[in-house]
Amino acid sequence: MSRKFFALWSLTLCAPGTALAHTSVEGIGSFYNGLLHPIVVPAHLLLLISVGLFLGQQGPRRVELALITYLVGTVIGLIAAWFSMGSGLEIFILSLSAILGLLVALSLKVLVPLCAVIALLAGFILGMDSPQEELMGSQKLVTLVGTGISIILLAIYPMALANAFNKKNWQTIGIRIVGSWIAACSFLVLALKIAGSN
Amino acid sequence: MDTRKYLSWVVAAVLMVFATSVSAHEGTGVAGGFVSGFLHPIFGWDHVVAMVAVGLWGAFLGNPAIWILPVVFPLVMAFGGALGVLGVPVPAVETGIAGSALVLGILVAVAARPPIWVAAVIVGAFAIFHGHAHGTELPHSANPLSYSVGFVLSTGLLHLFGIAFGLLVRWPAGKIAVQAGGGLIALAGIGFLTGIV
């Protein structure tokens, strides 16, 4: 009997579930998990789309400085995330995406310095809210690098889209509708957060 | 026999180790929140007909109303939703939703063309009722943000459906069809108000 028992036990050991305690999606590695992080966090995705559409609406010449500040803000935010300096930033993320969604819906052009400050703030807050507290050393670094690349790319794509879709009336209106949807979603969940904190 | 019985117990124990949670038919987390939010306006006929009516009316009003109403509606709906989330009571929400189908249906049926600000005020007022109804569901959802993304997206697509149908007004027969659609929506509104539907 004990032989059969040990045979079964050995069989069980042959089929273990892969232990990947430090990744949110099993089997894809630290870098790809970092890359996916802004996509799987809905609040981040909303802010990324709204900041991208907002910058795209401003036109290429007005966002040159903003692109640099966005990059700088993201790097500073990720450094802050490395030291786990920020937590519970969702309320700020939602507030910013609600404001940006509204600006997109209204199709407002803002001053270049203000545009740069908004981009800096968005990059910083997104980076800072991506701490990988359960990771250590090189794994954490690789994950944060992945997150940084994702934060940049996921803002650039909607920016390019909004910039390209400004030729015809229906295109600009379509972008504004998406902005109003983002503002509506962010505003609603913001209200829920405020209601929960009271 | 004892050995086989013992072995079956061991096998059962091993299988239990590998057991995973059952999640049949029940969405959870981000995906579950999105799906339940997306389906919430679609599963309510009163929401569906009113949203389609907004699109139809926009088509009758022409540019820029055809596109302004879908921009205004989600924003005002979010305001109504925030009132619902914060527990601020709005009187006669269900009556307001049913009334929106009736009023918007009539406006489409008679091809009303008021100034854009009047149309925005009418649509905005009804958006508060619809938003309040969605907002009260928000705290109970699996993921509030993905729920709100789902229902806003769903509402927008219903508008788009109405707009697409409303574009038929370019043709004489299409105009009759759209006005008939408005009449049907108004009838549905009466049904909602009286409790027949």
XYZ file of C-alpha atoms in Angstrom:
395
model
C 0.000 0.000 0.000
C 2.665 2.459 0.952
C 4.276 1.904 -2.455
C 1.070 2.904 -4.235
C 0.669 5.848 -1.934
C 4.183 7.062 -2.660
C 3.669 6.431 -6.359
C 0.634 8.701 -6.298
C 2.452 11.260 -4.205
C 5.305 11.289 -6.699
C 2.819 11.716 -9.516
C 1.357 14.708 -7.716
C 4.770 16.283 -7.404
C 5.276 15.900 -11.140
C 2.369 18.235 -11.885
C 2.780 21.251 -9.665
C 1.264 24.638 -10.470
C 4.049 27.021 -11.370
C 4.946 29.160 -8.379
C 4.902 32.746 -9.601
C 4.171 34.675 -6.458
C 5.671 37.905 -7.740
C 3.748 38.273 -10.955
C 0.117 39.207 -11.369
C -0.278 37.111 -14.511
C 1.308 33.705 -14.292
C 4.025 32.637 -16.665
C 4.620 35.833 -18.594
C 7.570 37.218 -16.650
C 8.346 40.443 -14.867
C 8.816 42.695 -17.894
C 5.572 41.738 -19.587
C 3.711 41.987 -16.302
C 5.052 45.499 -15.927
C 4.040 46.242 -19.488
C 0.510 45.003 -18.813
C 0.129 46.823 -15.494
C -1.426 50.051 -16.860
C -3.763 48.012 -19.063
C -5.135 45.849 -16.278
C -5.715 48.801 -13.941
C -8.831 50.516 -15.381
C -8.151 53.878 -13.704
C -4.671 54.022 -15.263
C -6.047 53.133 -18.665
C -8.651 55.883 -18.462
C -6.036 58.487 -17.565
C -3.683 57.267 -20.284
C -6.383 57.521 -22.950
C -7.591 60.902 -21.705
C -4.103 62.432 -21.501
C -3.307 61.027 -24.953
C -6.491 62.412 -26.521
C -5.998 65.735 -24.755
C -2.434 66.124 -26.056
C -3.485 64.956 -29.514
C -6.231 67.585 -29.657
C -3.716 70.322 -28.880
C -1.785 69.683 -32.099
C 1.855 68.645 -32.648
C 3.464 72.061 -32.093
C 1.779 72.675 -28.762
C 2.759 69.337 -27.234
C 6.505 69.227 -27.894
C 7.285 70.427 -24.366
C 4.467 68.326 -22.903
C 5.937 65.133 -24.363
C 9.235 65.840 -22.609
C 7.564 66.673 -19.291
C 5.391 63.564 -19.607
C 8.515 61.433 -19.991
C 10.242 63.197 -17.096
C 7.151 62.917 -14.903
C 6.847 59.191 -15.648
C 10.503 58.529 -14.761
C 10.260 60.531 -11.516
C 7.014 58.755 -10.670
C 8.572 55.340 -11.280
C 11.535 56.270 -9.070
C 9.034 57.217 -6.365
C 7.302 53.879 -6.984
C 10.639 52.101 -6.525
C 10.779 53.542 -3.022
C 7.037 52.829 -2.580
C 6.374 56.456 -1.746
C 2.809 56.630 -2.985
C -0.329 54.698 -2.256
C -4.046 55.330 -2.582
C -3.558 57.633 -5.531
C -6.656 56.433 -7.393
C -8.644 59.452 -6.297
C -6.073 61.772 -7.901
C -5.923 59.630 -11.038
C -9.706 59.736 -11.387
C -9.805 63.480 -10.712
C -7.221 64.134 -13.397
C -8.889 61.856 -15.929
C -12.269 63.525 -15.202
C -10.734 66.969 -15.839
C -8.895 65.823 -18.963
C -11.988 63.993 -20.254
C -13.974 67.202 -19.822
C -11.291 69.232 -21.620
C -11.382 66.706 -24.470
C -15.201 66.843 -24.580
C -15.078 70.645 -24.730
C -12.183 70.467 -27.219
C -10.361 73.240 -25.379
C -6.919 74.444 -26.383
C -4.808 75.318 -23.361
C -1.588 77.275 -22.973
C 1.612 75.386 -23.768
C 3.043 75.673 -20.198
C -0.230 74.414 -18.708
C -0.213 71.558 -21.190
C 3.320 70.668 -20.037
C 2.336 70.779 -16.354
C -0.698 68.556 -16.965
C 1.485 66.044 -18.843
C 4.104 66.113 -16.068
C 1.461 65.508 -13.438
C -0.177 62.680 -15.398
C 3.130 60.876 -16.003
C 4.210 61.321 -12.403
C 0.967 60.120 -10.859
C 0.774 57.095 -13.189
C 4.358 56.096 -12.440
C 4.040 56.645 -8.720
C 0.854 54.581 -8.509
C 2.627 51.552 -10.005
C 4.623 50.262 -7.029
C 5.569 46.601 -7.105
C 5.955 46.234 -3.364
C 6.105 42.450 -3.442
C 9.081 42.472 -5.817
C 12.741 42.997 -5.041
C 15.928 43.880 -6.903
C 16.240 43.251 -10.620
C 12.731 41.811 -10.908
C 11.277 45.041 -9.567
C 13.469 47.114 -11.874
C 12.485 45.107 -14.943
C 8.798 45.344 -14.028
C 8.980 49.109 -13.529
C 10.831 49.530 -16.842
C 8.016 47.585 -18.532
C 5.427 49.778 -16.815
C 7.269 52.921 -17.905
C 7.347 51.836 -21.546
C 3.656 51.027 -21.367
C 2.795 54.396 -19.788
C 4.575 56.186 -22.628
C 3.206 54.045 -25.470
C -0.374 53.958 -24.226
C -0.499 57.757 -24.170
C 1.207 58.155 -27.533
C -1.260 55.943 -29.409
C -4.429 57.891 -28.477
C -2.460 61.106 -28.977
C -1.599 60.089 -32.531
C -5.192 58.992 -33.062
C -6.642 62.301 -31.844
C -4.127 64.202 -33.943
C -4.909 62.185 -37.061
C -8.665 62.329 -36.485
C -9.032 66.088 -36.707
C -9.700 66.496 -40.405
C -13.442 65.961 -40.595
C -16.256 67.061 -38.339
C -17.372 63.549 -37.400
C -13.797 62.673 -36.415
C -13.370 65.568 -33.987
C -16.832 64.925 -32.569
C -15.964 61.233 -32.128
C -12.922 62.169 -30.056
C -15.050 64.571 -27.999
C -17.624 61.837 -27.351
C -14.887 59.522 -26.052
C -13.705 62.392 -23.822
C -17.203 62.830 -22.414
C -17.415 59.083 -21.724
C -14.097 59.162 -19.852
C -15.177 62.214 -17.853
C -18.494 60.546 -17.000
C -16.895 57.270 -15.824
C -14.211 59.036 -13.792
C -16.664 61.449 -12.219
C -18.997 58.639 -11.175
C -16.326 56.539 -9.501
C -14.860 59.662 -7.925
C -18.273 60.308 -6.366
C -18.304 56.734 -5.120
C -14.855 57.175 -3.541
C -15.938 60.411 -1.884
C -19.138 58.756 -0.646
C -17.087 55.848 0.718
C -14.664 58.110 2.560
C -17.472 59.976 4.349
C -10.725 -4.447 -1.169
C -9.384 -2.341 1.689
C -6.417 -1.383 -0.422
C -8.625 -0.233 -3.313
C -10.826 1.723 -0.937
C -7.805 3.384 0.603
C -6.401 4.172 -2.830
C -9.652 5.809 -3.913
C -9.550 7.996 -0.833
C -6.001 9.060 -1.695
C -6.991 9.846 -5.277
C -9.954 11.875 -4.046
C -7.693 13.784 -1.661
C -5.200 14.514 -4.441
C -7.973 15.752 -6.732
C -9.221 18.051 -4.001
C -5.758 19.608 -3.815
C -6.037 20.564 -7.477
C -9.549 21.954 -7.160
C -10.020 25.464 -8.488
C -12.768 27.913 -7.687
C -15.994 27.570 -9.642
C -16.943 30.725 -11.472
C -19.666 29.539 -13.794
C -21.841 32.285 -15.298
C -20.751 34.852 -12.749
C -18.416 37.586 -13.814
C -16.099 38.921 -11.169
C -13.492 41.646 -10.943
C -12.813 44.037 -13.792
C -14.423 41.892 -16.502
C -17.494 41.135 -14.399
C -17.941 44.799 -13.541
C -17.679 45.794 -17.192
C -20.127 43.153 -18.397
C -22.739 43.925 -15.732
C -22.367 47.652 -16.419
C -22.591 47.107 -20.170
C -25.719 45.002 -19.837
C -27.496 47.236 -17.310
C -28.891 49.764 -19.836
C -29.521 47.046 -22.443
C -31.575 44.857 -20.120
C -33.858 47.742 -19.215
C -36.294 48.430 -22.050
C -37.068 51.841 -20.631
C -33.374 52.777 -20.888
C -33.018 51.291 -24.365
C -35.916 53.133 -25.997
C -35.029 56.454 -24.371
C -31.385 56.230 -25.486
C -32.403 55.300 -29.016
C -34.889 58.197 -28.983
C -32.061 60.615 -28.111
C -30.202 59.439 -31.208
C -33.303 59.636 -33.405
C -34.136 63.124 -32.218
C -30.549 64.218 -32.779
C -30.855 63.069 -36.383
C -34.001 65.183 -36.839
C -32.351 68.215 -35.271
C -29.400 67.891 -37.665
C -25.913 69.292 -37.131
C -24.567 70.073 -34.581
C -27.293 68.609 -32.311
C -26.857 65.120 -33.735
C -23.391 65.038 -32.141
C -23.810 67.457 -29.249
C -26.534 65.420 -27.548
C -24.332 62.272 -27.261
C -21.594 64.469 -25.724
C -23.942 66.219 -23.289
C -25.908 63.140 -22.267
C -23.071 61.124 -20.615
C -21.810 64.175 -18.732
C -25.212 65.022 -17.280
C -25.919 61.331 -16.726
C -22.711 61.159 -14.658
C -24.032 64.049 -12.566
C -27.262 62.112 -11.971
C -25.210 59.008 -11.231
C -23.124 60.926 -8.694
C -26.346 62.000 -6.960
C -27.364 58.343 -6.804
C -23.970 57.272 -5.463
C -23.938 60.015 -2.836
C -27.446 59.035 -1.762
C -29.026 62.334 -2.776
C -32.673 61.475 -3.454
C -34.169 62.370 -6.814
C -37.965 62.160 -6.772
C -39.799 59.777 -9.102
C -36.751 58.348 -10.842
C -38.625 55.479 -12.486
C -41.426 57.806 -13.579
C -38.819 60.166 -15.005
C -37.217 57.348 -16.995
C -40.587 56.177 -18.323
C -41.535 59.809 -19.006
C -38.336 60.277 -20.995
C -39.435 57.566 -23.417
C -42.856 59.187 -23.787
C -41.630 62.776 -24.231
C -38.660 61.966 -26.467
C -40.810 59.573 -28.499
C -43.411 62.305 -29.089
C -40.702 64.820 -30.029
C -39.365 62.387 -32.627
C -42.844 61.471 -33.870
C -43.784 65.116 -34.494
C -40.277 65.893 -35.832
C -39.895 68.728 -33.314
C -37.002 71.107 -34.017
C -36.571 73.412 -31.005
C -33.397 75.514 -30.491
C -30.357 73.426 -29.573
C -30.233 74.712 -25.989
C -33.862 73.665 -25.403
C -33.099 70.191 -26.764
C -29.985 69.962 -24.566
C -31.981 70.973 -21.463
C -34.737 68.406 -22.168
C -32.270 65.587 -22.859
C -30.076 66.651 -19.922
C -33.019 66.647 -17.506
C -33.897 63.083 -18.472
C -30.228 62.069 -18.322
C -30.274 62.827 -14.581
C -33.000 60.214 -14.016
C -31.185 57.593 -16.093
C -27.866 58.385 -14.412
C -29.409 58.175 -10.958
C -30.757 54.702 -11.713
C -27.332 53.503 -12.878
C -25.553 55.270 -10.035
C -27.507 53.518 -7.305
C -26.287 50.185 -8.748
C -22.660 51.321 -8.816
C -21.651 50.605 -5.196
C -22.871 47.000 -5.520
C -20.884 46.181 -8.633
C -17.840 43.902 -8.761
C -15.625 46.718 -10.011
C -17.252 50.174 -9.958
C -14.935 51.740 -12.525
C -15.279 48.994 -15.104
C -19.047 48.934 -14.365
C -19.281 52.645 -15.150
C -17.142 52.224 -18.286
C -19.514 49.430 -19.350
C -22.740 51.342 -18.875
C -21.432 54.598 -20.364
C -20.164 52.693 -23.404
C -23.427 50.808 -23.713
C -25.442 54.028 -23.465
C -23.258 55.631 -26.123
C -23.742 52.681 -28.454
C -27.512 52.917 -28.012
C -27.305 56.586 -29.000
C -25.263 55.573 -32.008
C -27.889 52.999 -32.935
C -30.538 55.725 -32.778
C -28.398 58.127 -34.807
C -27.732 55.476 -37.457
C -31.465 54.770 -37.793
C -32.196 58.481 -37.641
C -29.981 59.138 -40.662
C -32.802 57.632 -42.728
C -34.550 61.022 -42.475
C -32.644 62.018 -45.624
C -35.187 60.028 -47.610
C -38.970 60.696 -47.503
C -39.812 57.079 -46.685
C -37.022 57.011 -44.093
C -38.435 60.110 -42.416
C -41.784 58.359 -42.051
C -40.016 55.286 -40.644
C -38.130 57.378 -38.070
C -41.270 59.233 -37.038
C -43.082 55.909 -36.731
C -40.197 54.721 -34.552
C -40.714 57.776 -32.357
C -44.415 56.957 -32.127
C -43.630 53.413 -31.030
C -41.224 54.723 -28.402
C -43.909 57.104 -27.114
C -46.357 54.187 -26.894
C -43.751 52.206 -24.997
C -43.393 55.200 -22.665
C -47.136 55.089 -21.967
C -46.756 51.382 -21.298
C -43.933 52.023 -18.829
C -45.864 54.776 -17.065
C -49.018 52.713 -16.726
C -47.158 49.535 -15.845
C -48.511 47.602 -18.828
C -44.979 46.979 -20.205
